[in-house]
PDB file of C-alpha atoms in Angstrom:
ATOM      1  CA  UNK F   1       5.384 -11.123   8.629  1.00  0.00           C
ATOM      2  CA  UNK F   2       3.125 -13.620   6.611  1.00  0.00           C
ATOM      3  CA  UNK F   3       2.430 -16.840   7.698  1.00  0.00           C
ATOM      4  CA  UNK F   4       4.040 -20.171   5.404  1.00  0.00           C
ATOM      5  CA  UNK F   5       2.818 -19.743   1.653  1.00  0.00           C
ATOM      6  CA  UNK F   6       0.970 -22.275  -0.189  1.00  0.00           C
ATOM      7  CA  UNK F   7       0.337 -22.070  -3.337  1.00  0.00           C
ATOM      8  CA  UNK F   8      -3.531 -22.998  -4.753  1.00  0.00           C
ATOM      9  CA  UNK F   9      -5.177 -23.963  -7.933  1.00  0.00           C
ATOM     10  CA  UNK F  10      -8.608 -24.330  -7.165  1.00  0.00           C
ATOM     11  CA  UNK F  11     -11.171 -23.619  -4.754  1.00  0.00           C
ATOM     12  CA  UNK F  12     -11.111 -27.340  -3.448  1.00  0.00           C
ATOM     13  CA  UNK F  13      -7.405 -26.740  -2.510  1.00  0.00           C
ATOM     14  CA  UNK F  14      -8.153 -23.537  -0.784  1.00  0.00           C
ATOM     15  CA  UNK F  15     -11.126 -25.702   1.182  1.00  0.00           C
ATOM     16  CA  UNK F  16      -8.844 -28.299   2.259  1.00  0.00           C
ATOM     17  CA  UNK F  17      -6.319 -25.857   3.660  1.00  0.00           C
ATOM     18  CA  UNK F  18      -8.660 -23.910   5.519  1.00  0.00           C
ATOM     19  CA  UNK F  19      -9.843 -26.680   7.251  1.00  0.00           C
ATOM     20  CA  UNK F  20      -6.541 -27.604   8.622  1.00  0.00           C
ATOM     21  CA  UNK F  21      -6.993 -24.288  11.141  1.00  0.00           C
ATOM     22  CA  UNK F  22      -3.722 -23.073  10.345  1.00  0.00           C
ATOM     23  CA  UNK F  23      -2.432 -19.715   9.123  1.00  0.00           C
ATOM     24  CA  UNK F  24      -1.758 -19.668   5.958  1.00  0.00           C
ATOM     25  CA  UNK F  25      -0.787 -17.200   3.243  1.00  0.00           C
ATOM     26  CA  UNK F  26      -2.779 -18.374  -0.350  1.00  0.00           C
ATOM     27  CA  UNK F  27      -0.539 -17.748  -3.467  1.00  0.00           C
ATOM     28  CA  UNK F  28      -1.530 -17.795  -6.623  1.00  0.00           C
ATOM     29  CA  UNK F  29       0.500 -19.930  -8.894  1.00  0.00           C
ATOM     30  CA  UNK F  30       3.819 -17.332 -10.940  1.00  0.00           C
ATOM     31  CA  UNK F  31       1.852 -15.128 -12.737  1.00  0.00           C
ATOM     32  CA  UNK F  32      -1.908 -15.929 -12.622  1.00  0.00           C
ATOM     33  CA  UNK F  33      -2.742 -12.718 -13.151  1.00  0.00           C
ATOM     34  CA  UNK F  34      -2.343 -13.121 -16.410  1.00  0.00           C
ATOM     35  CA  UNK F  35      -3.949 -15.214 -17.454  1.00  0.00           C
ATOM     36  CA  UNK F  36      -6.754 -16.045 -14.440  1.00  0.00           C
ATOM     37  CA  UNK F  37      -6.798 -12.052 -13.652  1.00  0.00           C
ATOM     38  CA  UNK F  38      -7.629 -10.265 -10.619  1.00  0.00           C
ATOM     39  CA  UNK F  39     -11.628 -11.322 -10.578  1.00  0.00           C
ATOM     40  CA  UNK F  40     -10.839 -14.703 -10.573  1.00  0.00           C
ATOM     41  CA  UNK F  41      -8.569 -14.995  -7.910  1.00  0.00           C
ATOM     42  CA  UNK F  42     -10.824 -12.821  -6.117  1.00  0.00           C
ATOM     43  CA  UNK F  43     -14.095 -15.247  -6.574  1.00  0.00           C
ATOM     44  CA  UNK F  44     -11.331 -18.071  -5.221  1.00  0.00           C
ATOM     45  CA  UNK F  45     -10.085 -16.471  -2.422  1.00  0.00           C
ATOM     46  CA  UNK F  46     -13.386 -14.854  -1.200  1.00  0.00           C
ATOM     47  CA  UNK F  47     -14.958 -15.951   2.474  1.00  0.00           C
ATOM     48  CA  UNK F  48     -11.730 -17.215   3.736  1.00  0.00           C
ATOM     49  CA  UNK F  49     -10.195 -15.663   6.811  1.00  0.00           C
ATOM     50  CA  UNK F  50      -6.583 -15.676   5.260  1.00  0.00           C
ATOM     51  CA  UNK F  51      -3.666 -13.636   3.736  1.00  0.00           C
ATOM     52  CA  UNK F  52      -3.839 -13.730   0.515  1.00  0.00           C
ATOM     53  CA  UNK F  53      -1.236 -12.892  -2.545  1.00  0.00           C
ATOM     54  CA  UNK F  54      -2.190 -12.816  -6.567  1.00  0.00           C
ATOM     55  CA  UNK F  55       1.266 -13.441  -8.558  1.00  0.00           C
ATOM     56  CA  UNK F  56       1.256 -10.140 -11.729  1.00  0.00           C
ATOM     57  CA  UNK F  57       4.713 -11.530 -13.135  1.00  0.00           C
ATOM     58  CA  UNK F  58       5.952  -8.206 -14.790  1.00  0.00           C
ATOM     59  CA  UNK F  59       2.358  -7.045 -15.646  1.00  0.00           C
ATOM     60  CA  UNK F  60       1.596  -3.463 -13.651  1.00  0.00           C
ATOM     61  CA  UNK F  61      -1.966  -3.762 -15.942  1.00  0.00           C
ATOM     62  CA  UNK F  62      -2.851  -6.313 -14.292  1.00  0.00           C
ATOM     63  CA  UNK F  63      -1.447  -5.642 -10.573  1.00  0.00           C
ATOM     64  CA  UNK F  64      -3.403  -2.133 -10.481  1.00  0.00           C
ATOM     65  CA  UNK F  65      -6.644  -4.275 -11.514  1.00  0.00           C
ATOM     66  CA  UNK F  66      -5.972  -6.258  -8.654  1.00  0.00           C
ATOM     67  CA  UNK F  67      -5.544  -3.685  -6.480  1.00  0.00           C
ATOM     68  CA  UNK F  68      -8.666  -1.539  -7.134  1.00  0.00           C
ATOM     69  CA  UNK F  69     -10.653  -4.681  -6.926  1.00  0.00           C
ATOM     70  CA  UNK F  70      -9.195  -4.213  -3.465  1.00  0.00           C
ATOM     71  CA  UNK F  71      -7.306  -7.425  -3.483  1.00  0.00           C
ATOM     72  CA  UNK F  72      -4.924  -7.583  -0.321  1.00  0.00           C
ATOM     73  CA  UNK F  73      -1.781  -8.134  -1.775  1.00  0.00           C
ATOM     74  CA  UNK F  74       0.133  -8.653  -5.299  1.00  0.00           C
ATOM     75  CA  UNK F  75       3.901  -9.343  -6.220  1.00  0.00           C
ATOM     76  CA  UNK F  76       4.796  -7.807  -9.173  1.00  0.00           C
ATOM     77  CA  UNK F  77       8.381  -7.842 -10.890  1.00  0.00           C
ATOM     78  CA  UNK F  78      10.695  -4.980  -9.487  1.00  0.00           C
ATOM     79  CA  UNK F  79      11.835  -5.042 -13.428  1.00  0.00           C
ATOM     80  CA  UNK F  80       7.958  -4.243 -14.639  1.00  0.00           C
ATOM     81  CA  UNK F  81       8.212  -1.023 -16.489  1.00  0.00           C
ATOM     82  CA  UNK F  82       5.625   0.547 -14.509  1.00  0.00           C
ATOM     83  CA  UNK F  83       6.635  -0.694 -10.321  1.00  0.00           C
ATOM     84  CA  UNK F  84       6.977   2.817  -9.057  1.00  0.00           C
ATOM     85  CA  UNK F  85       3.545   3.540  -9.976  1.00  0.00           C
ATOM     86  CA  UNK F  86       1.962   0.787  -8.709  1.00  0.00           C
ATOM     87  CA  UNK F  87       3.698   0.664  -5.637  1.00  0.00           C
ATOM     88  CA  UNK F  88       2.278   4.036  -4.951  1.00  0.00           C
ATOM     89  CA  UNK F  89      -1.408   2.873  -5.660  1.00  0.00           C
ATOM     90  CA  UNK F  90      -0.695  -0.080  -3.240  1.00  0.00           C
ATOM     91  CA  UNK F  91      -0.139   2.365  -0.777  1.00  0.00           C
ATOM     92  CA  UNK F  92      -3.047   4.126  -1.584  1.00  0.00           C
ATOM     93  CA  UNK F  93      -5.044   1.030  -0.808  1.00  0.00           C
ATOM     94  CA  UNK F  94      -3.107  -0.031   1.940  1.00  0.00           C
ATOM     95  CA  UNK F  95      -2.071  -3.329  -0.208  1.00  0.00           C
ATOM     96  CA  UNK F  96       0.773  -5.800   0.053  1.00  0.00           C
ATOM     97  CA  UNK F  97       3.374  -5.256  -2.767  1.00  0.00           C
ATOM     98  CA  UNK F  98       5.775  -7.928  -3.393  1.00  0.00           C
ATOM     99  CA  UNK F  99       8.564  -8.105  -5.695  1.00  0.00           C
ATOM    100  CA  UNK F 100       9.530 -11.403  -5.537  1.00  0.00           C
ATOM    101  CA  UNK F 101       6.831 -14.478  -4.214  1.00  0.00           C
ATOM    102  CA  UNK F 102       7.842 -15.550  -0.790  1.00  0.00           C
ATOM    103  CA  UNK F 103       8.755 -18.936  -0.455  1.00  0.00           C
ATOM    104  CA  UNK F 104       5.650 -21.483  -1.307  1.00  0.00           C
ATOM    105  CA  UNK F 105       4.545 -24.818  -1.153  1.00  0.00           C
ATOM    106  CA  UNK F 106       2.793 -25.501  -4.392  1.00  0.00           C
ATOM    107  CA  UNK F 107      -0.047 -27.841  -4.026  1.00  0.00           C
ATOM    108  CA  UNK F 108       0.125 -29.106  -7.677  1.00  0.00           C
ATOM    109  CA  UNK F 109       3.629 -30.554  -7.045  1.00  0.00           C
ATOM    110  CA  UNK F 110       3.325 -34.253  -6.294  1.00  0.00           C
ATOM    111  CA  UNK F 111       3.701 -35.073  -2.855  1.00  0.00           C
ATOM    112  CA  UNK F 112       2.770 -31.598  -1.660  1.00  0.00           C
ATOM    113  CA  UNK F 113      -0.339 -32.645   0.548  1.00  0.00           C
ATOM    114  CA  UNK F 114       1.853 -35.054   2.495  1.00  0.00           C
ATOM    115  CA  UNK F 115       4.194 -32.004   3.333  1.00  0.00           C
ATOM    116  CA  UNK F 116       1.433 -29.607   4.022  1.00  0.00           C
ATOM    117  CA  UNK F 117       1.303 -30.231   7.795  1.00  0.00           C
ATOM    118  CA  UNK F 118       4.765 -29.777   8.025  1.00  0.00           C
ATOM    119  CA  UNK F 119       4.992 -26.655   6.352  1.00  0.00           C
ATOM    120  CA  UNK F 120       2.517 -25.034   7.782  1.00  0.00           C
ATOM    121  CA  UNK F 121       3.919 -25.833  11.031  1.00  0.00           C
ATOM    122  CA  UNK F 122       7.687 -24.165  10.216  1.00  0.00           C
ATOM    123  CA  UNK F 123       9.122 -27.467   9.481  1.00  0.00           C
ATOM    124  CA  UNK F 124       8.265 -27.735   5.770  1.00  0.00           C
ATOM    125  CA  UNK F 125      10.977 -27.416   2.779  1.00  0.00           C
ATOM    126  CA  UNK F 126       9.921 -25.218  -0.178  1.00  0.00           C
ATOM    127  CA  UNK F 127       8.044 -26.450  -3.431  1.00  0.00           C
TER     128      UNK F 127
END
């Protein structure tokens, strides 16, 4: 089981969190990957003692990339053309495959740092 979900946008974000002590899963925001790609959200995520989960959407492209950059975990679609296949190579790395994000607060939404105690804590409400 993961610990609470928060979704990041920055390194500053990630800084904060991680400085609350807490568990914490780090999301990337619905489908980063395609546009930030797997290097980036590695560079972000990198040094932190956390779970960690880079959003594909529907792209397999860009959830094998992830993967071989040896990324922890990925969601990716159930309806991407290719989810058979790249479930397989997440087993072969011993990688988190998602289908669907797990429930997340989402730092950018306004309020979200006032809630962050809360959620991390069990007690939160989704974002």
């Amino acid at each position: 089981m993961l610990p609470p979900a928060v979704i990041v946008h920055d390194r500053p974000q990630i800084v904060t969190l991680m400085a609350l002590g807490r568990p914490v899963t780090l999301l990337s925001a619905p489908g980063f990957a395609i546009y930030g790609g797997g290097f980036w959200w590695q560079a972000m995520v990198a040094g932190y003692e956390a779970a960690s989960l880079l959003d594909c959407a529907d792209a397999g492209g860009r959830a094998v990339e992830a993967l071989r950059l040896g990324l922890p975990g990925v969601i990716l679609a159930r309806s991407a053309p290719n989810f058979a296949r790249v479930a397989l190579i997440a087993a072969e790395c011993g990688a988190l495959l998602l289908d669907t994000a797990p429930p997340a607060l989402d730092l950018a939404v306004r309020g979200a740092d006032r809630r962050l105690a809360a959620w991390l804590g069990g007690a939160g409400e989704t974002g």
